[in-house]
Amino acid sequence: MKVDRDTLEEILLTITRNKTRSLLTAFGVFWGIFMLVALIGGGQGVQQQLNKQFEGFATNSGFLVADKTNEPYKGFRKGRRWDLEVDDIDRIRHVEGVDVVSPTVTQWGKLSVRQGNKYDNTIVKGLYPNYEAIEHQEMAYGRFINDVDIREARKVCVIGKRVYESLFPTGGDPCGSYVQVDSVYYRVVGMCSSEGNVSIQGQASESVVLPFTTMQKMYNLGDKLEVICFTMRPGVKVKDVEPRVKDVIRQAHYISPTDDQAVMLLNLEVMFAMMDNLLTGVRLLAWLVGLGTLLAGTIGVSNIMMVTVRERTTEIGIRRAIGARPRDILQQILSESMVLTTAAGMAGISFAVGILQLVENAANPSGVVEIHYQVSFGMATGTCVLLVAMGLLAGLAPAYRAMAVKPIEAIRDE
């Protein structure tokens, strides 16, 4: 059979045009699935990163701090300075709904020394053993402060991770060694590896923790407190007891009942709720953007398949004329649509997983994976099923259009 030049050029042009359309359509699906997987994996990594910032802190905790009065009251002038005191611990403990109450006192910018090794700007904290319920202390070596340390006002300490790295550059168990802080030697009984970035009286990694009673004597603090921390019983929210806690403290220190500035209460529960809402919004946005982009790519596949069917009307008509059943035409169009969508989608998943792996490596420079930027196996499997379903839906309209082609009309048009 002889084919003239014009016919050959038209056939080649049609083939080129169809390949170009297929590539553009495949890129749309590729980009859609890449966005979906990348956003979901990235959102999971952001969630873990934010959770790490609050690592160790009780989600139902509150922190009470004294500030200058904003109103005159009972002969006291406005702007009076006052301090929390040890008796306030029992006052707060008797408020209904409050569970654990723990005071803290702090000295900033101290120098800790051991065998010529130094750590500047050490934060020295005085804590009770029950502070563990407020901020979990992950002990790499030894133990935390205990009741005997408090009762006997022992000269012992628990050092933070960064202090340990500076004072013990060769590593090893520091327990039993002595650390000098402000010309006083303390025996190390533990090393805390917690490194959350929420700073309540300074970060744990930069701290040297002393028994509360020892801290009182060493720095002559008397009954003065800086922060009182407390947690709630199960089922009780901090905001439910906040007014009562403030009223109790105001009454004890002769502060106006309407003075909201003098008694400051940091509600960590609210901060956690805000973080949860933010993470929910991030996840929702990731799904909306990813699915929207994927849907746009699927619609593109359907449109391209419709154009392809129109250009192949004669071919379909001839196949019908020589005995092809409508089911055969339906299977052909659907299989082409599903193969195109699935191939592009799998490439998008692979590329997204590769990018997320690079981000994960950058987020964990130490080599220990603490923050995961990858999607789960179940999510990857579900995405593959979604791809097949999208390919099937994209090919339905073109397939039914192809089935409607009548052999006689198709040959006559040719």
Coordinates of C-alpha atoms in Angstrom, one line a residue:
M1 CA 0.0 0.0 0.0
K2 CA 1.4 3.4 -1.1
V3 CA 1.2 6.3 1.3
D4 CA 1.7 9.8 0.0
R5 CA 3.8 12.4 1.8
D6 CA 0.9 14.5 3.1
T7 CA -0.8 11.5 4.7
L8 CA 2.4 10.4 6.3
E9 CA 3.0 13.9 7.7
E10 CA -0.5 14.0 9.1
I11 CA -0.1 10.6 10.8
L12 CA 3.2 11.7 12.4
L13 CA 1.7 15.0 13.4
T14 CA -1.2 13.2 15.1
I15 CA 1.1 10.8 16.9
T16 CA 3.2 13.7 18.1
R17 CA 0.2 15.7 19.2
N18 CA -1.2 12.7 21.2
K19 CA 2.2 12.1 22.9
T20 CA 2.5 15.7 23.9
R21 CA -1.0 15.7 25.3
S22 CA -0.4 12.5 27.2
L23 CA 2.9 13.9 28.7
L24 CA 1.1 17.1 29.7
T25 CA -1.7 15.2 31.3
A26 CA 0.7 12.8 33.0
F27 CA 2.5 15.8 34.5
G28 CA -0.7 17.1 35.9
V29 CA -1.4 13.8 37.7
F30 CA 2.3 13.6 38.7
W31 CA 2.2 17.1 40.2
G32 CA -1.1 16.4 41.9
I33 CA 0.0 13.3 43.7
F34 CA 3.3 14.8 44.5
M35 CA 1.6 17.7 46.2
L36 CA -0.7 15.4 48.1
V37 CA 2.0 13.1 49.4
A38 CA 4.5 15.9 50.0
L39 CA 2.0 18.1 52.0
I40 CA 0.8 15.2 54.1
G41 CA 4.4 14.0 54.9
G42 CA 5.5 17.6 55.5
G43 CA 2.5 18.3 57.7
Q44 CA 3.4 15.2 59.8
G45 CA 6.9 16.4 60.2
V46 CA 5.8 19.9 61.2
Q47 CA 3.5 18.3 63.8
Q48 CA 6.3 16.3 65.3
Q49 CA 8.5 19.4 65.3
L50 CA 5.9 21.4 67.2
N51 CA 5.4 18.5 69.6
K52 CA 9.1 18.4 70.2
Q53 CA 9.0 22.1 71.3
F54 CA 6.6 21.1 74.1
E55 CA 8.3 17.9 74.9
G56 CA 7.9 16.8 78.5
F57 CA 5.4 19.4 79.7
A58 CA 2.1 18.4 81.1
T59 CA -0.7 19.5 78.8
N60 CA -3.0 20.4 81.8
S61 CA -0.5 22.6 83.6
G62 CA -0.6 26.3 84.8
F63 CA 2.2 28.6 86.0
L64 CA 1.6 31.4 88.5
V65 CA 3.8 34.5 88.6
A66 CA 3.7 37.7 90.7
D67 CA 3.8 41.1 89.0
K68 CA 3.4 44.7 90.1
T69 CA -0.1 45.7 91.2
N70 CA -2.2 47.8 88.9
E71 CA -4.7 49.2 91.4
P72 CA -4.4 50.7 94.9
Y73 CA -6.0 48.5 97.6
K74 CA -6.4 48.7 101.4
G75 CA -3.9 51.5 101.8
F76 CA -1.3 50.0 99.4
R77 CA -0.4 52.1 96.5
K78 CA -0.6 51.2 92.8
G79 CA 2.6 49.6 91.4
R80 CA 3.5 47.8 94.6
R81 CA 5.8 44.8 94.2
W82 CA 5.0 41.6 96.0
D83 CA 6.3 38.0 96.0
L84 CA 4.8 34.6 96.0
E85 CA 5.6 32.7 99.2
V86 CA 5.8 29.1 100.4
D87 CA 2.4 29.3 102.1
D88 CA 0.8 29.9 98.7
I89 CA 1.6 26.3 97.8
D90 CA -0.9 25.0 100.4
R91 CA -3.4 27.7 99.4
I92 CA -3.4 26.6 95.8
R93 CA -3.3 22.9 96.7
H94 CA -6.7 23.3 98.6
V95 CA -8.4 24.7 95.5
E96 CA -10.8 22.1 94.2
G97 CA -9.6 20.4 91.0
V98 CA -5.9 21.1 91.5
D99 CA -3.7 18.0 91.7
V100 CA 0.1 18.6 91.9
V101 CA 1.6 21.9 93.1
S102 CA 5.3 22.5 92.8
P103 CA 7.3 25.8 93.4
T104 CA 10.4 26.9 91.6
V105 CA 13.2 29.3 92.3
T106 CA 16.0 30.2 89.9
Q107 CA 19.3 31.9 89.7
W108 CA 20.5 33.0 86.3
G109 CA 23.9 33.4 84.6
K110 CA 26.0 31.3 87.0
L111 CA 29.3 29.7 86.2
S112 CA 29.7 25.9 86.6
V113 CA 33.1 24.4 86.7
R114 CA 34.7 20.9 86.8
Q115 CA 38.4 20.1 86.4
G116 CA 39.0 23.2 84.2
N117 CA 35.9 22.7 82.1
K118 CA 33.4 25.5 82.3
Y119 CA 29.8 26.3 81.3
D120 CA 28.8 30.0 81.3
N121 CA 25.3 31.2 81.9
T122 CA 24.2 28.1 83.9
I123 CA 20.6 28.3 85.1
V124 CA 20.5 27.1 88.8
K125 CA 17.0 25.8 89.7
G126 CA 15.6 24.8 93.1
L127 CA 12.9 22.1 92.6
Y128 CA 10.9 19.5 94.4
P129 CA 10.7 15.9 93.3
N130 CA 7.0 16.4 92.3
Y131 CA 8.1 18.8 89.6
E132 CA 8.5 15.7 87.5
A133 CA 4.7 15.8 87.1
I134 CA 5.0 19.3 85.5
E135 CA 7.9 18.7 83.2
H136 CA 9.1 15.2 82.6
Q137 CA 12.8 14.7 83.3
E138 CA 14.3 12.1 80.9
M139 CA 17.3 10.8 82.9
A140 CA 20.2 9.5 80.9
Y141 CA 22.2 8.8 84.0
G142 CA 21.3 8.5 87.7
R143 CA 18.1 9.9 89.2
F144 CA 16.2 13.1 89.8
I145 CA 15.9 14.9 93.1
N146 CA 14.1 12.8 95.8
D147 CA 12.4 13.4 99.1
V148 CA 15.5 12.6 101.2
D149 CA 17.5 15.3 99.3
I150 CA 14.7 17.8 100.2
R151 CA 14.4 16.7 103.9
E152 CA 18.2 16.8 104.5
A153 CA 19.0 19.7 102.2
R154 CA 21.7 17.7 100.5
K155 CA 24.3 19.3 98.3
V156 CA 23.5 17.2 95.3
C157 CA 22.5 18.3 91.8
V158 CA 21.1 17.1 88.5
I159 CA 22.8 18.6 85.4
G160 CA 21.3 19.3 82.0
K161 CA 22.5 17.9 78.7
R162 CA 24.4 20.9 77.5
V163 CA 26.0 21.4 80.9
Y164 CA 27.1 17.8 80.9
E165 CA 28.6 18.0 77.4
S166 CA 30.7 21.0 78.5
L167 CA 31.8 19.7 81.9
F168 CA 32.2 16.1 80.8
P169 CA 33.7 16.4 77.3
T170 CA 34.8 12.8 77.3
G171 CA 31.4 11.5 78.2
G172 CA 30.7 8.7 80.6
D173 CA 28.6 8.5 83.8
P174 CA 28.8 11.8 85.7
C175 CA 27.1 10.4 88.8
G176 CA 29.4 10.7 91.9
S177 CA 31.5 13.5 90.4
Y178 CA 31.5 17.0 91.8
V179 CA 30.5 20.2 90.1
Q180 CA 31.3 23.7 91.4
V181 CA 28.6 26.4 91.1
D182 CA 29.2 29.7 92.8
S183 CA 32.1 28.4 94.9
V184 CA 30.0 25.5 96.3
Y185 CA 30.6 21.9 95.3
Y186 CA 27.6 19.7 94.5
R187 CA 27.7 15.9 94.0
V188 CA 26.1 14.9 90.7
V189 CA 23.3 12.4 91.1
G190 CA 21.8 12.5 87.6
M191 CA 22.0 13.8 84.1
C192 CA 18.8 14.9 82.4
S193 CA 18.7 14.5 78.6
S194 CA 15.4 16.4 78.1
E195 CA 15.8 19.2 75.6
G196 CA 12.4 20.8 75.0
N197 CA 12.4 24.3 73.7
V198 CA 9.6 25.7 75.9
S199 CA 11.4 27.9 78.4
I200 CA 9.7 27.9 81.9
Q201 CA 12.4 29.3 84.2
G202 CA 15.0 28.3 81.6
Q203 CA 15.6 25.2 79.5
A204 CA 16.3 21.9 81.3
S205 CA 19.4 21.3 79.1
E206 CA 21.1 24.4 80.4
S207 CA 20.2 23.9 84.0
V208 CA 21.8 22.6 87.2
V209 CA 18.9 21.4 89.5
L210 CA 19.3 21.5 93.3
P211 CA 16.9 20.4 96.0
F212 CA 14.5 23.2 96.8
T213 CA 15.6 23.4 100.4
T214 CA 19.3 23.4 99.5
M215 CA 18.6 26.3 97.1
Q216 CA 16.9 28.2 99.8
K217 CA 19.9 28.0 102.1
M218 CA 22.6 28.5 99.6
Y219 CA 21.1 31.7 98.2
N220 CA 19.3 32.9 101.4
L221 CA 15.9 33.0 99.6
G222 CA 13.7 32.6 102.7
D223 CA 10.1 31.9 101.8
K224 CA 10.2 33.8 98.5
L225 CA 9.1 31.9 95.4
E226 CA 9.3 33.0 91.7
V227 CA 6.9 30.6 90.0
I228 CA 4.3 28.1 91.3
C229 CA 3.5 25.3 88.9
F230 CA 0.4 23.1 89.2
T231 CA -1.5 20.5 87.3
M232 CA -5.2 19.6 87.2
R233 CA -7.0 16.4 88.1
P234 CA -8.4 14.3 85.2
G235 CA -11.4 16.0 83.6
V236 CA -10.7 19.4 85.1
K237 CA -9.4 22.3 82.9
V238 CA -7.0 25.0 84.0
K239 CA -9.5 27.7 82.9
D240 CA -12.1 26.2 85.3
V241 CA -10.0 26.9 88.4
E242 CA -8.1 30.0 87.2
P243 CA -10.5 32.5 88.8
R244 CA -10.4 30.7 92.1
V245 CA -6.6 30.4 92.2
K246 CA -6.2 34.1 91.5
D247 CA -8.8 35.0 94.1
V248 CA -7.0 33.0 96.8
I249 CA -3.7 34.6 96.0
R250 CA -5.1 38.1 95.9
Q251 CA -6.8 37.7 99.3
A252 CA -3.6 36.4 100.9
H253 CA -1.5 39.3 99.6
Y254 CA -4.0 42.2 99.8
I255 CA -4.4 42.7 96.1
S256 CA -7.6 44.2 94.6
P257 CA -10.1 41.5 93.4
T258 CA -10.3 43.3 90.1
D259 CA -6.5 43.6 89.6
D260 CA -5.7 41.1 86.7
Q261 CA -2.2 42.3 86.2
A262 CA -0.8 41.6 89.6
V263 CA -1.4 37.8 89.5
M264 CA -0.3 36.4 86.1
L265 CA -1.3 32.9 85.2
L266 CA 0.1 31.2 82.1
N267 CA -2.3 28.5 80.9
L268 CA -0.2 25.9 79.0
E269 CA -3.4 24.0 78.3
V270 CA -4.5 26.9 76.0
M271 CA -1.2 26.9 74.2
F272 CA -1.5 23.1 73.5
A273 CA -5.1 23.7 72.3
M274 CA -3.9 26.4 69.9
M275 CA -1.2 24.1 68.7
D276 CA -3.7 21.3 68.1
N277 CA -5.9 23.7 66.1
L278 CA -3.0 24.8 64.1
L279 CA -2.0 21.3 63.3
T280 CA -5.5 20.4 62.3
G281 CA -5.6 23.3 60.0
V282 CA -2.3 22.3 58.4
R283 CA -3.5 18.8 57.8
L284 CA -6.8 20.0 56.4
L285 CA -5.0 22.5 54.1
A286 CA -2.6 19.7 52.9
W287 CA -5.5 17.4 52.0
L288 CA -7.5 20.2 50.3
V289 CA -4.5 21.4 48.2
G290 CA -3.3 17.9 47.4
L291 CA -6.7 16.5 46.4
G292 CA -7.6 19.7 44.5
T293 CA -4.5 19.5 42.5
L294 CA -5.0 15.7 41.9
L295 CA -8.6 16.3 40.8
A296 CA -7.5 19.0 38.4
G297 CA -5.0 16.5 36.9
T298 CA -7.7 13.8 36.7
I299 CA -10.0 16.2 34.9
G300 CA -7.2 16.9 32.5
V301 CA -6.8 13.2 31.8
S302 CA -10.5 12.9 31.0
N303 CA -10.4 15.9 28.7
I304 CA -7.4 14.5 26.8
M305 CA -9.0 11.1 26.5
M306 CA -12.1 12.8 25.0
V307 CA -10.0 14.5 22.4
T308 CA -8.2 11.3 21.7
V309 CA -11.4 9.4 21.2
R310 CA -12.6 12.1 18.8
E311 CA -9.5 11.8 16.7
R312 CA -9.7 8.0 16.7
T313 CA -13.3 7.9 15.6
T314 CA -12.4 6.2 12.3
E315 CA -10.2 3.6 14.1
I316 CA -13.0 2.8 16.6
G317 CA -15.5 2.6 13.8
I318 CA -13.4 0.2 11.8
R319 CA -12.8 -2.0 14.9
R320 CA -16.5 -2.1 15.5
A321 CA -17.2 -3.0 11.9
I322 CA -14.8 -6.0 12.0
G323 CA -16.4 -7.4 15.1
A324 CA -15.1 -5.6 18.2
R325 CA -17.7 -5.5 21.0
P326 CA -18.6 -2.4 22.9
R327 CA -17.1 -4.0 26.0
D328 CA -13.8 -4.3 24.1
I329 CA -13.8 -0.6 23.3
L330 CA -14.7 0.2 26.9
Q331 CA -11.9 -1.8 28.3
Q332 CA -9.4 -0.3 25.9
I333 CA -10.2 3.3 26.8
L334 CA -10.4 2.6 30.5
S335 CA -7.1 0.7 30.5
E336 CA -5.4 3.6 28.7
S337 CA -6.7 6.1 31.2
M338 CA -5.8 4.0 34.3
V339 CA -2.3 3.1 33.0
L340 CA -1.6 6.8 32.3
T341 CA -2.9 8.0 35.6
T342 CA -1.3 5.2 37.7
A343 CA 2.1 5.5 36.0
A344 CA 2.2 9.3 36.5
G345 CA 0.9 8.9 40.0
M346 CA 3.5 6.3 41.0
A347 CA 6.2 8.6 39.7
G348 CA 4.8 11.4 41.7
I349 CA 4.8 9.3 44.9
S350 CA 8.3 8.2 44.3
F351 CA 9.5 11.7 43.7
A352 CA 7.7 13.0 46.8
V353 CA 9.1 10.3 49.0
G354 CA 12.6 11.1 47.8
I355 CA 12.1 14.8 48.5
L356 CA 10.7 14.0 52.0
Q357 CA 13.7 11.8 52.7
L358 CA 16.1 14.7 52.0
V359 CA 14.0 17.0 54.3
E360 CA 14.1 14.3 57.0
N361 CA 17.9 13.9 56.7
A362 CA 18.2 17.7 57.0
A363 CA 15.9 17.8 60.1
N364 CA 17.9 15.1 61.8
P365 CA 21.6 16.0 61.3
S366 CA 22.8 13.8 64.1
G367 CA 21.7 10.7 62.2
V368 CA 19.2 9.7 64.9
V369 CA 15.7 10.0 63.3
E370 CA 13.5 11.9 65.8
I371 CA 11.3 13.8 63.3
H372 CA 9.7 11.8 60.5
Y373 CA 8.8 13.6 57.3
Q374 CA 7.5 10.4 55.5
V375 CA 4.0 9.1 54.9
S376 CA 3.0 5.7 56.4
F377 CA 2.7 2.5 54.4
G378 CA -1.0 2.6 54.8
M379 CA -1.1 6.2 53.4
A380 CA 1.0 5.1 50.4
T381 CA -1.3 2.1 49.7
G382 CA -4.4 4.3 50.0
T383 CA -2.9 6.8 47.6
C384 CA -2.3 4.0 45.1
V385 CA -5.9 2.9 45.4
L386 CA -7.0 6.5 44.9
L387 CA -4.9 6.7 41.8
V388 CA -6.6 3.6 40.2
A389 CA -10.0 5.0 41.2
M390 CA -9.2 8.4 39.7
G391 CA -8.0 6.8 36.5
L392 CA -11.2 4.7 36.2
L393 CA -13.4 7.8 36.7
A394 CA -11.3 9.9 34.2
G395 CA -11.8 7.2 31.5
L396 CA -15.6 6.6 32.0
A397 CA -16.9 9.6 29.9
P398 CA -14.4 9.0 27.0
A399 CA -15.1 5.3 27.1
Y400 CA -18.9 5.8 26.8
R401 CA -18.4 8.3 24.0
A402 CA -16.3 5.7 22.2
M403 CA -18.9 3.0 22.7
A404 CA -21.5 5.4 21.1
V405 CA -19.5 5.6 17.8
K406 CA -21.4 3.9 15.0
P407 CA -19.3 2.0 12.4
I408 CA -21.2 3.2 9.3
E409 CA -21.1 6.9 10.4
A410 CA -17.4 6.7 11.3
I411 CA -16.4 5.2 7.9
R412 CA -18.7 7.7 6.0
D413 CA -17.0 10.6 7.8
E414 CA -13.6 9.3 6.7

